[in-house]
Short mmCIF file of C-alpha atoms and ligand atoms in Angstrom, two decimals:
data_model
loop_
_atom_site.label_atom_id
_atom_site.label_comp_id
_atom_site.label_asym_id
_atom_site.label_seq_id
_atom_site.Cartn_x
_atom_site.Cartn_y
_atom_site.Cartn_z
CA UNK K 1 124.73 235.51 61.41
CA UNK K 2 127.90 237.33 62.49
CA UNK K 3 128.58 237.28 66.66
CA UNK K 4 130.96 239.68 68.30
CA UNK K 5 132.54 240.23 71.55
CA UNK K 6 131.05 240.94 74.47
CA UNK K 7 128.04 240.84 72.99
CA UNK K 8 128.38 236.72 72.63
CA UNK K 9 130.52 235.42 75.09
CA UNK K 10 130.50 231.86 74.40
CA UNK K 11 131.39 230.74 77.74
CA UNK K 12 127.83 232.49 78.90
CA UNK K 13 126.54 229.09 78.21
CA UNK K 14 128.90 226.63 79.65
CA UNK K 15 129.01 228.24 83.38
CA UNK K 16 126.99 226.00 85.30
CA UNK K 17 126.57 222.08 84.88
CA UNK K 18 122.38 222.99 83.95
CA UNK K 19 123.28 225.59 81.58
CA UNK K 20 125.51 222.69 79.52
CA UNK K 21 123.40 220.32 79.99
CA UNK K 22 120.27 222.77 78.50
CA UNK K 23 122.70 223.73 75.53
CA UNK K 24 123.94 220.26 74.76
CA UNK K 25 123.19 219.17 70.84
CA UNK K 26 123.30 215.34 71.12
CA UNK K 27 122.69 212.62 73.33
CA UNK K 28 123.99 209.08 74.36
CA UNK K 29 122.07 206.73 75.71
CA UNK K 30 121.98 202.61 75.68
CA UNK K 31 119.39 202.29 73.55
CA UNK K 32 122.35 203.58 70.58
CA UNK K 33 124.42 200.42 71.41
CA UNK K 34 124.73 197.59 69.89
CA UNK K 35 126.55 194.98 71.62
CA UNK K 36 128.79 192.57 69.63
CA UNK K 37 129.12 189.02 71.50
CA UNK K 38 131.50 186.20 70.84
CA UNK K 39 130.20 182.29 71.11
CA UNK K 40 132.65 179.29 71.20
CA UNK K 41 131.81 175.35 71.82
CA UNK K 42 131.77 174.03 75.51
CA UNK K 43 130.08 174.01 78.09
CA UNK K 44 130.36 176.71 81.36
CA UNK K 45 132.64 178.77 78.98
CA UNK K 46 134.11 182.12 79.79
CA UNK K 47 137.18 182.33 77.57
CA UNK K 48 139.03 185.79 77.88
CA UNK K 49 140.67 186.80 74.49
CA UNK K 50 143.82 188.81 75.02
CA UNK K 51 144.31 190.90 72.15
CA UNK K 52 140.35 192.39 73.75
CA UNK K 53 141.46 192.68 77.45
CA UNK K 54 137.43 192.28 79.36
CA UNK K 55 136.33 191.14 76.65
CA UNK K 56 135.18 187.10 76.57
CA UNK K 57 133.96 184.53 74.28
CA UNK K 58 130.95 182.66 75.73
CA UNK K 59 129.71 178.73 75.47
CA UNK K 60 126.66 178.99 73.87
CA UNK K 61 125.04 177.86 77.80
CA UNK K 62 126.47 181.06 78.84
CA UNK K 63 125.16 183.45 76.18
CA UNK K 64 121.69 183.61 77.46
CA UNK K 65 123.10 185.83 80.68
CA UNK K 66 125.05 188.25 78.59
CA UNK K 67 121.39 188.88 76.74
CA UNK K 68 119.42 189.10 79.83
CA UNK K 69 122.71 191.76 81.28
CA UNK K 70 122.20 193.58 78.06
CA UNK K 71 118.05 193.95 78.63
CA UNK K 72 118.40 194.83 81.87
CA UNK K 73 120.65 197.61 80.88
CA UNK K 74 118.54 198.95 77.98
CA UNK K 75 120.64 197.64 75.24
CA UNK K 76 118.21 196.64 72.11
CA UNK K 77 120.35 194.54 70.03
CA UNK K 78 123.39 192.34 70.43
CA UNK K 79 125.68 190.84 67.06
CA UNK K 80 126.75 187.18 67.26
CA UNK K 81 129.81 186.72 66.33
CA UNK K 82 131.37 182.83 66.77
CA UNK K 83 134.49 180.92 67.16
CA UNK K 84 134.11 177.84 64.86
CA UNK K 85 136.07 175.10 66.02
CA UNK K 86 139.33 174.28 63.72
CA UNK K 87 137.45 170.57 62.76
CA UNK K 88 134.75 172.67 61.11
CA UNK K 89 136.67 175.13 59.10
CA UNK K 90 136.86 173.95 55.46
CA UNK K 91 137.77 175.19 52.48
CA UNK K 92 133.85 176.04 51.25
CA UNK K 93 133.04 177.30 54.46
CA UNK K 94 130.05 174.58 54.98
CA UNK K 95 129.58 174.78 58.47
CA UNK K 96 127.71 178.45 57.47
CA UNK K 97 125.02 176.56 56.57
CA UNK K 98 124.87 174.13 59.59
CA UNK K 99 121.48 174.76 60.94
CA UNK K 100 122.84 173.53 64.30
CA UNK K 101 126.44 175.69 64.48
CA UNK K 102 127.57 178.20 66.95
CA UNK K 103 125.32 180.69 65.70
CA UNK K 104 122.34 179.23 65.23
CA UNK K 105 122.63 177.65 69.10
CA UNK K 106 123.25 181.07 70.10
CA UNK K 107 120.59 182.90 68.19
CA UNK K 108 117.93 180.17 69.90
CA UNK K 109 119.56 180.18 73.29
CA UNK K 110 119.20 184.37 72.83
CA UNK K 111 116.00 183.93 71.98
CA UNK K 112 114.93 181.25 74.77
CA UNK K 113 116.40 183.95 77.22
CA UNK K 114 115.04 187.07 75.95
CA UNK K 115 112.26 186.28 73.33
CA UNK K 116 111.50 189.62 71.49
CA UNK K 117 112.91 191.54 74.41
CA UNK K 118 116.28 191.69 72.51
CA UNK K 119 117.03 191.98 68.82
CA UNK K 120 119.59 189.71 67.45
CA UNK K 121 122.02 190.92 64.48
CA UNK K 122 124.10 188.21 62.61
CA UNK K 123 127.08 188.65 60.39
CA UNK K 124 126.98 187.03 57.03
CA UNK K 125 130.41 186.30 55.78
CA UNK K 126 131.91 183.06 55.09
CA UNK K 127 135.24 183.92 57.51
CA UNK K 128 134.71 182.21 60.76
CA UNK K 129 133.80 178.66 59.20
CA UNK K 130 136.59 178.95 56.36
CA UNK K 131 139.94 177.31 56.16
CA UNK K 132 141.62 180.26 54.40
CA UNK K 133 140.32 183.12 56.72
CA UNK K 134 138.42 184.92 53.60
CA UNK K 135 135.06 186.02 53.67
CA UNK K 136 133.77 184.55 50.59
CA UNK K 137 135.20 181.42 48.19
CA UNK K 138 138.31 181.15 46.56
CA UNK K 139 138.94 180.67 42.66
CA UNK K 140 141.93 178.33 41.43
CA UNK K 141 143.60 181.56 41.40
CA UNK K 142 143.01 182.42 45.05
CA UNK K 143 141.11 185.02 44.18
CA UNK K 144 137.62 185.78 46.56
CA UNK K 145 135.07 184.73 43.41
CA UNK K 146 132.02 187.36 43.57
CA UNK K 147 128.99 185.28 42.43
CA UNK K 148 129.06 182.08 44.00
CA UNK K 149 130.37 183.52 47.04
CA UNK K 150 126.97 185.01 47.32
CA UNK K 151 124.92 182.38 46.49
CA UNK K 152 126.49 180.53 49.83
CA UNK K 153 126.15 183.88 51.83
CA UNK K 154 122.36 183.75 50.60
CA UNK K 155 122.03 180.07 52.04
CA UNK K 156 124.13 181.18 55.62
CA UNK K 157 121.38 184.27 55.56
CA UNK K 158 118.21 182.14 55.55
CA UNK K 159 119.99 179.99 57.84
CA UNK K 160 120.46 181.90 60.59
CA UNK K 161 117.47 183.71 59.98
CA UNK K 162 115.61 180.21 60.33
CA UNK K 163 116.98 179.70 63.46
CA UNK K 164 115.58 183.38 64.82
CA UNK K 165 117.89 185.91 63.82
CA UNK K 166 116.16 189.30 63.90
CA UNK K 167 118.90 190.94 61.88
CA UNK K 168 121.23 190.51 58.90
CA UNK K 169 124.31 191.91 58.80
CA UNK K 170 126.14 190.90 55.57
CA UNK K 171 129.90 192.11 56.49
CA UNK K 172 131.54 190.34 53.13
CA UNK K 173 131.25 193.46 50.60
CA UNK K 174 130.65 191.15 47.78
CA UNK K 175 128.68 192.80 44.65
CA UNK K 176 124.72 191.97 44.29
CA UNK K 177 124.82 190.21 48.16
CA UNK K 178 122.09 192.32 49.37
CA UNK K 179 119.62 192.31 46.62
CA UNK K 180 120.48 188.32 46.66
CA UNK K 181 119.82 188.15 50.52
CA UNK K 182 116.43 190.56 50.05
CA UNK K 183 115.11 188.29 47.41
CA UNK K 184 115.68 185.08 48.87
CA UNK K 185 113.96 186.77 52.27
CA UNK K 186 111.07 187.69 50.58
CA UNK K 187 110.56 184.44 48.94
CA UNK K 188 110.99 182.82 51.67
CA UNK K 189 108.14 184.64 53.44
CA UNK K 190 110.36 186.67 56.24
CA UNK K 191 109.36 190.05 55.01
CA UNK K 192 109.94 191.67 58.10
CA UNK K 193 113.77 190.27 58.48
CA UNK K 194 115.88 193.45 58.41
CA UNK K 195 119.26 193.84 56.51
CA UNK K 196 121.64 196.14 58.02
CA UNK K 197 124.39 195.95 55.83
CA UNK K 198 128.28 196.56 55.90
CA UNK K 199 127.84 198.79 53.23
CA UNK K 200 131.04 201.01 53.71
CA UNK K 201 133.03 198.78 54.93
CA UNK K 202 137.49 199.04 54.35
CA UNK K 203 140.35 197.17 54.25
CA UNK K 204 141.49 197.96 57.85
CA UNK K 205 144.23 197.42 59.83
CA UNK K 206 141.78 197.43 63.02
CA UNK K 207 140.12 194.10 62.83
CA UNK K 208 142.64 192.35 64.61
CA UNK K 209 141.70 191.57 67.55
CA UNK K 210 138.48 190.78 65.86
CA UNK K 211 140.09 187.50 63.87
CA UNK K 212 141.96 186.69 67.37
CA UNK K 213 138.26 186.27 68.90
CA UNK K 214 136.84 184.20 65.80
CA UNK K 215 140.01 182.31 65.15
CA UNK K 216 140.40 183.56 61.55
CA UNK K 217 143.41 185.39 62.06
CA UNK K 218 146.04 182.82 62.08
CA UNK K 219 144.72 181.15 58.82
CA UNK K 220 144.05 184.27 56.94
CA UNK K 221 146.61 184.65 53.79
CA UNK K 222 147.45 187.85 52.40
CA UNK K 223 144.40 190.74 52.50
CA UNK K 224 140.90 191.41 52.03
CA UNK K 225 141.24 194.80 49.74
CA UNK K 226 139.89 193.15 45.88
CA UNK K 227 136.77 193.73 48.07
CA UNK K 228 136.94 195.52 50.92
CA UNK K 229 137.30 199.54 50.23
CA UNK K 230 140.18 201.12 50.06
CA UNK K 231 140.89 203.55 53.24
CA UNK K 232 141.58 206.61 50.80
CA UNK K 233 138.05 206.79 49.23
CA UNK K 234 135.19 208.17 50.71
CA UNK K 235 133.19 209.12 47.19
CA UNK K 236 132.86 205.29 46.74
CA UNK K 237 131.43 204.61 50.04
CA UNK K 238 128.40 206.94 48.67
CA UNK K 239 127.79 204.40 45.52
CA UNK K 240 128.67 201.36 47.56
CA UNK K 241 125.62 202.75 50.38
CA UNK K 242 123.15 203.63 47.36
CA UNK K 243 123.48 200.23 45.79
CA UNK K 244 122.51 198.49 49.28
CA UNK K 245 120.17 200.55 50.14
CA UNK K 246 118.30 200.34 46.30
CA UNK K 247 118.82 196.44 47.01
CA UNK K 248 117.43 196.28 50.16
CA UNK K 249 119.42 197.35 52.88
CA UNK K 250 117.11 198.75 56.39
CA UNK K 251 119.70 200.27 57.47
CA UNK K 252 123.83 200.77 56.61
CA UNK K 253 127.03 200.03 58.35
CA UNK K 254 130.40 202.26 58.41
CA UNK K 255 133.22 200.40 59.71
CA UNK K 256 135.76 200.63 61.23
CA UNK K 257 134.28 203.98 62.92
CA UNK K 258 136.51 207.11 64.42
CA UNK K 259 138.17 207.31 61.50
CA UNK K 260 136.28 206.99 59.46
CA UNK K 261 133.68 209.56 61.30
CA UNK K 262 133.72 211.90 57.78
CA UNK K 263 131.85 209.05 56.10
CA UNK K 264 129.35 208.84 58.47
CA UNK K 265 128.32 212.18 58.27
CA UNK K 266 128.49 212.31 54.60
CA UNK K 267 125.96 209.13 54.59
CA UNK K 268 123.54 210.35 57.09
CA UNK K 269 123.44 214.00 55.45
CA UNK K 270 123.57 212.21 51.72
CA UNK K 271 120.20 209.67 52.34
CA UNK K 272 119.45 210.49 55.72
CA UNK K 273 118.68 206.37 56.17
CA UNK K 274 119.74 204.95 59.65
CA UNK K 275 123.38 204.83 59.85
CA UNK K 276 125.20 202.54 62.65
CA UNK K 277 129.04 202.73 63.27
CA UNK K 278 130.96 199.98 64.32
CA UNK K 279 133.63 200.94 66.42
CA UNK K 280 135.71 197.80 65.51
CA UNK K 281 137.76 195.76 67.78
CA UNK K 282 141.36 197.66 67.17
CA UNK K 283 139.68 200.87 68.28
CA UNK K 284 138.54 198.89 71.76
CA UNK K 285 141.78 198.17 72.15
CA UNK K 286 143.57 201.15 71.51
CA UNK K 287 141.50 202.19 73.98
CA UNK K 288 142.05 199.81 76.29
CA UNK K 289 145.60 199.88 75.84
CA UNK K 290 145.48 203.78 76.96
CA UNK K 291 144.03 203.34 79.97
CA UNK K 292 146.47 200.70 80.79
CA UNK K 293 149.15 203.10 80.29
CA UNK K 294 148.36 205.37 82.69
CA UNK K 295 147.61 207.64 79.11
CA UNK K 296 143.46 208.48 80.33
CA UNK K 297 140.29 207.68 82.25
CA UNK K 298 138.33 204.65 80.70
CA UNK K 299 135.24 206.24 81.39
CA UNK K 300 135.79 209.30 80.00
CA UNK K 301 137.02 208.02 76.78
CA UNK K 302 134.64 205.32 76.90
CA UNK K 303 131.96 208.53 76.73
CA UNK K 304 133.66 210.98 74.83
CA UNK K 305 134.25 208.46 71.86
CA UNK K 306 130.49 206.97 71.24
CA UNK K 307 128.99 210.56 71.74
CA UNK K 308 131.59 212.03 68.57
CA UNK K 309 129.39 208.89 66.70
CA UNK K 310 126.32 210.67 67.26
CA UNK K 311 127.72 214.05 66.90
CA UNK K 312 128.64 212.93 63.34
CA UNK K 313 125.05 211.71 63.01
CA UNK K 314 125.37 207.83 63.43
CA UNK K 315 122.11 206.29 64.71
CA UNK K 316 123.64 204.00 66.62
CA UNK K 317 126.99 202.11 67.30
CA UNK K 318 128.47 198.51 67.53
CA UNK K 319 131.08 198.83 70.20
CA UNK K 320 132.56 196.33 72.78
CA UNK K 321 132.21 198.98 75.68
CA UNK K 322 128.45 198.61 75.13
CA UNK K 323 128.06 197.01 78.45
CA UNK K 324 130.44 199.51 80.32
CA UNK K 325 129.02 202.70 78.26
CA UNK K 326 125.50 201.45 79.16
CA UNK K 327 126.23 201.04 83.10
CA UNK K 328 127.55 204.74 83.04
CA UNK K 329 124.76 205.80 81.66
CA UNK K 330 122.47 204.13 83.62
CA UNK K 331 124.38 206.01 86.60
C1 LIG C 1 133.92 189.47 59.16
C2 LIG C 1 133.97 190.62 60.08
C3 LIG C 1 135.10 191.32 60.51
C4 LIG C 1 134.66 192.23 61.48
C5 LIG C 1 133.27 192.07 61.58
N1 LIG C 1 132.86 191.09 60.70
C6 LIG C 1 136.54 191.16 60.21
C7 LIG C 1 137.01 191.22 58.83
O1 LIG C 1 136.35 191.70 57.92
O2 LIG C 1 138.14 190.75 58.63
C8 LIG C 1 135.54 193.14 62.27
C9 LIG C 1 134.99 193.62 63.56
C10 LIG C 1 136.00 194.16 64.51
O3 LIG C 1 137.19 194.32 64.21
O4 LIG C 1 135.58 194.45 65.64
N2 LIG C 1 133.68 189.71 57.83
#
């Protein structure tokens, strides 16, 4: 196809406000957000978390609002994400399989609030109940072990999916944790429990904010990269999405998202599987911090941002502004 000009004047198109909106390729709309929530212990909790300016951590009492705000806004799904309070931390990480922690309150209060109006997604990694801030268990060595690590990410799966999760997200990028997590599902009888897994998921330095909010960030010693991937490789993220997805995966996960934007488009044209973005919590802030500096409009950014995700071809994105994008679009 070869245009020339006059013949194709691209601005033809963009004249009038119909005319763009008749020519536009993708679209946004609430029902592509997911919206990631943080639970802590109290009661009549609203606890802001700087390092996320708006954004709270809620006593489980509270949660059931937030889910009824994010219905009533057209939001399907909402991630669980707690705070586990220090006295519960340990070095195993035991208070994952707690059939009574933060998350398991949450998923039920959720659930008491929304029944199947709402899908719940929950994150499997062993980092918000361990001493050490790592996602899985340590070896004499300090090094994050592979196998047994999964087999207590297997027991924090059924867990939480006993209590009513809808949704597993395994974020830990251990080897073999999704076939582990399918198997134990289907022997278990919950054959209709997705797994959305973290399945191209690096060694960022955008997560901050993210261990501020679940308190890992303090204890966490040295990195996550022997299993996280490494930000230079986007090859690898093909292998590491065709292993979950021949294990068991519903649907994949790249994270952190904007810049890593190439990878989702490589993933949806490679398998053309659903493929979510999370727009992690350093990119909310960035953000954030912007508009606070006078440097652009919230809302504009807010927009331009989660429609480039679905330019690139995600299905959907996790993002913090899920709320805010969702009001806009509501109008
Ligand atoms: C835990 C987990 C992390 C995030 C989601 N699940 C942090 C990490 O891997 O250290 C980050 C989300 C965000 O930054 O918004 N495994």
């Amino acid at each position: 196809m070869t245009a020339s000009y006059p013949n194709t004047r691209l601005r033809r198109t963009r004249a009038t406000g119909w005319s763009r909106s008749m020519h536009r390729e993708n679209i946004l709309t609430p029902s592509d957000l997911i919206w990631p929530l943080f639970v802590t212990s109290g009661k009549g909790v609203e606890d802001p978390i700087a390092t996320l300016p708006g954004v709270s951590r809620w006593s489980v009492d509270r949660i059931g609002e937030r889910a009824k705000e994010a219905v009533s806004l057209g939001i399907p799904v909402i991630a669980i994400f707690p705070n586990t309070p220090a006295d519960k931390r340990s070095e195993g990480g035991e208070e994952a399989h707690n059939p009574d922690n933060l998350t398991c309150r949450a998923i039920k209060a959720v659930k008491d609030a929304c029944g199947d109006d709402l899908g719940i997604l929950t994150d499997v990694a062993l980092d918000p109940y361990t001493t050490h801030g790592q996602d899985g268990l340590l070896d004499a060595n300090g090094y994050v072990t592979n196998d047994d690590s999964v087999a207590m990410l297997v027991d924090q799966a059924l867990n939480q999916v006993e209590a009513g999760c809808d949704i597993i997200g395994p974020s830990d990028m251990m080897d073999g944790r999704v076939h582990a997590i399918r198997m134990a599902l289907e022997m278990g009888g919950h054959h209709n429990t997705q797994i959305m897994s973290y399945a191209a998921k690096y060694a960022s330095a955008f997560y901050g904010p993210f261990r501020d909010a679940v308190g890992s960030g303090g204890a966490l010693k040295g990195d996550k990269k022997t299993y996280q991937m490494d930000p230079a490789n986007g090859d690898e993220a093909l292998r590491e999405v065709e292993m979950d997805l021949a294990e068991g995966a519903d649907s994949v996960m790249v994270k952190p998202g904007l810049a890593y934007l190439d990878i989702v488009r490589r993933v949806h044209e490679r398998f053309a599987v659903p493929t979510f973005a999370y727009q992690v919590s350093g990119e909310y802030a960035m953000i954030e911090a912007a508009v606070a500096a006078g440097a652009g409009d919230r809302d504009a950014l807010v927009l331009e941002t989660l429609m480039a995700f679905k330019r690139a071809g995600a299905s959907g994105v996790l993002t913090y502004h899920a709320a805010h994008a969702a009001r806009l679009l509501n109008g």
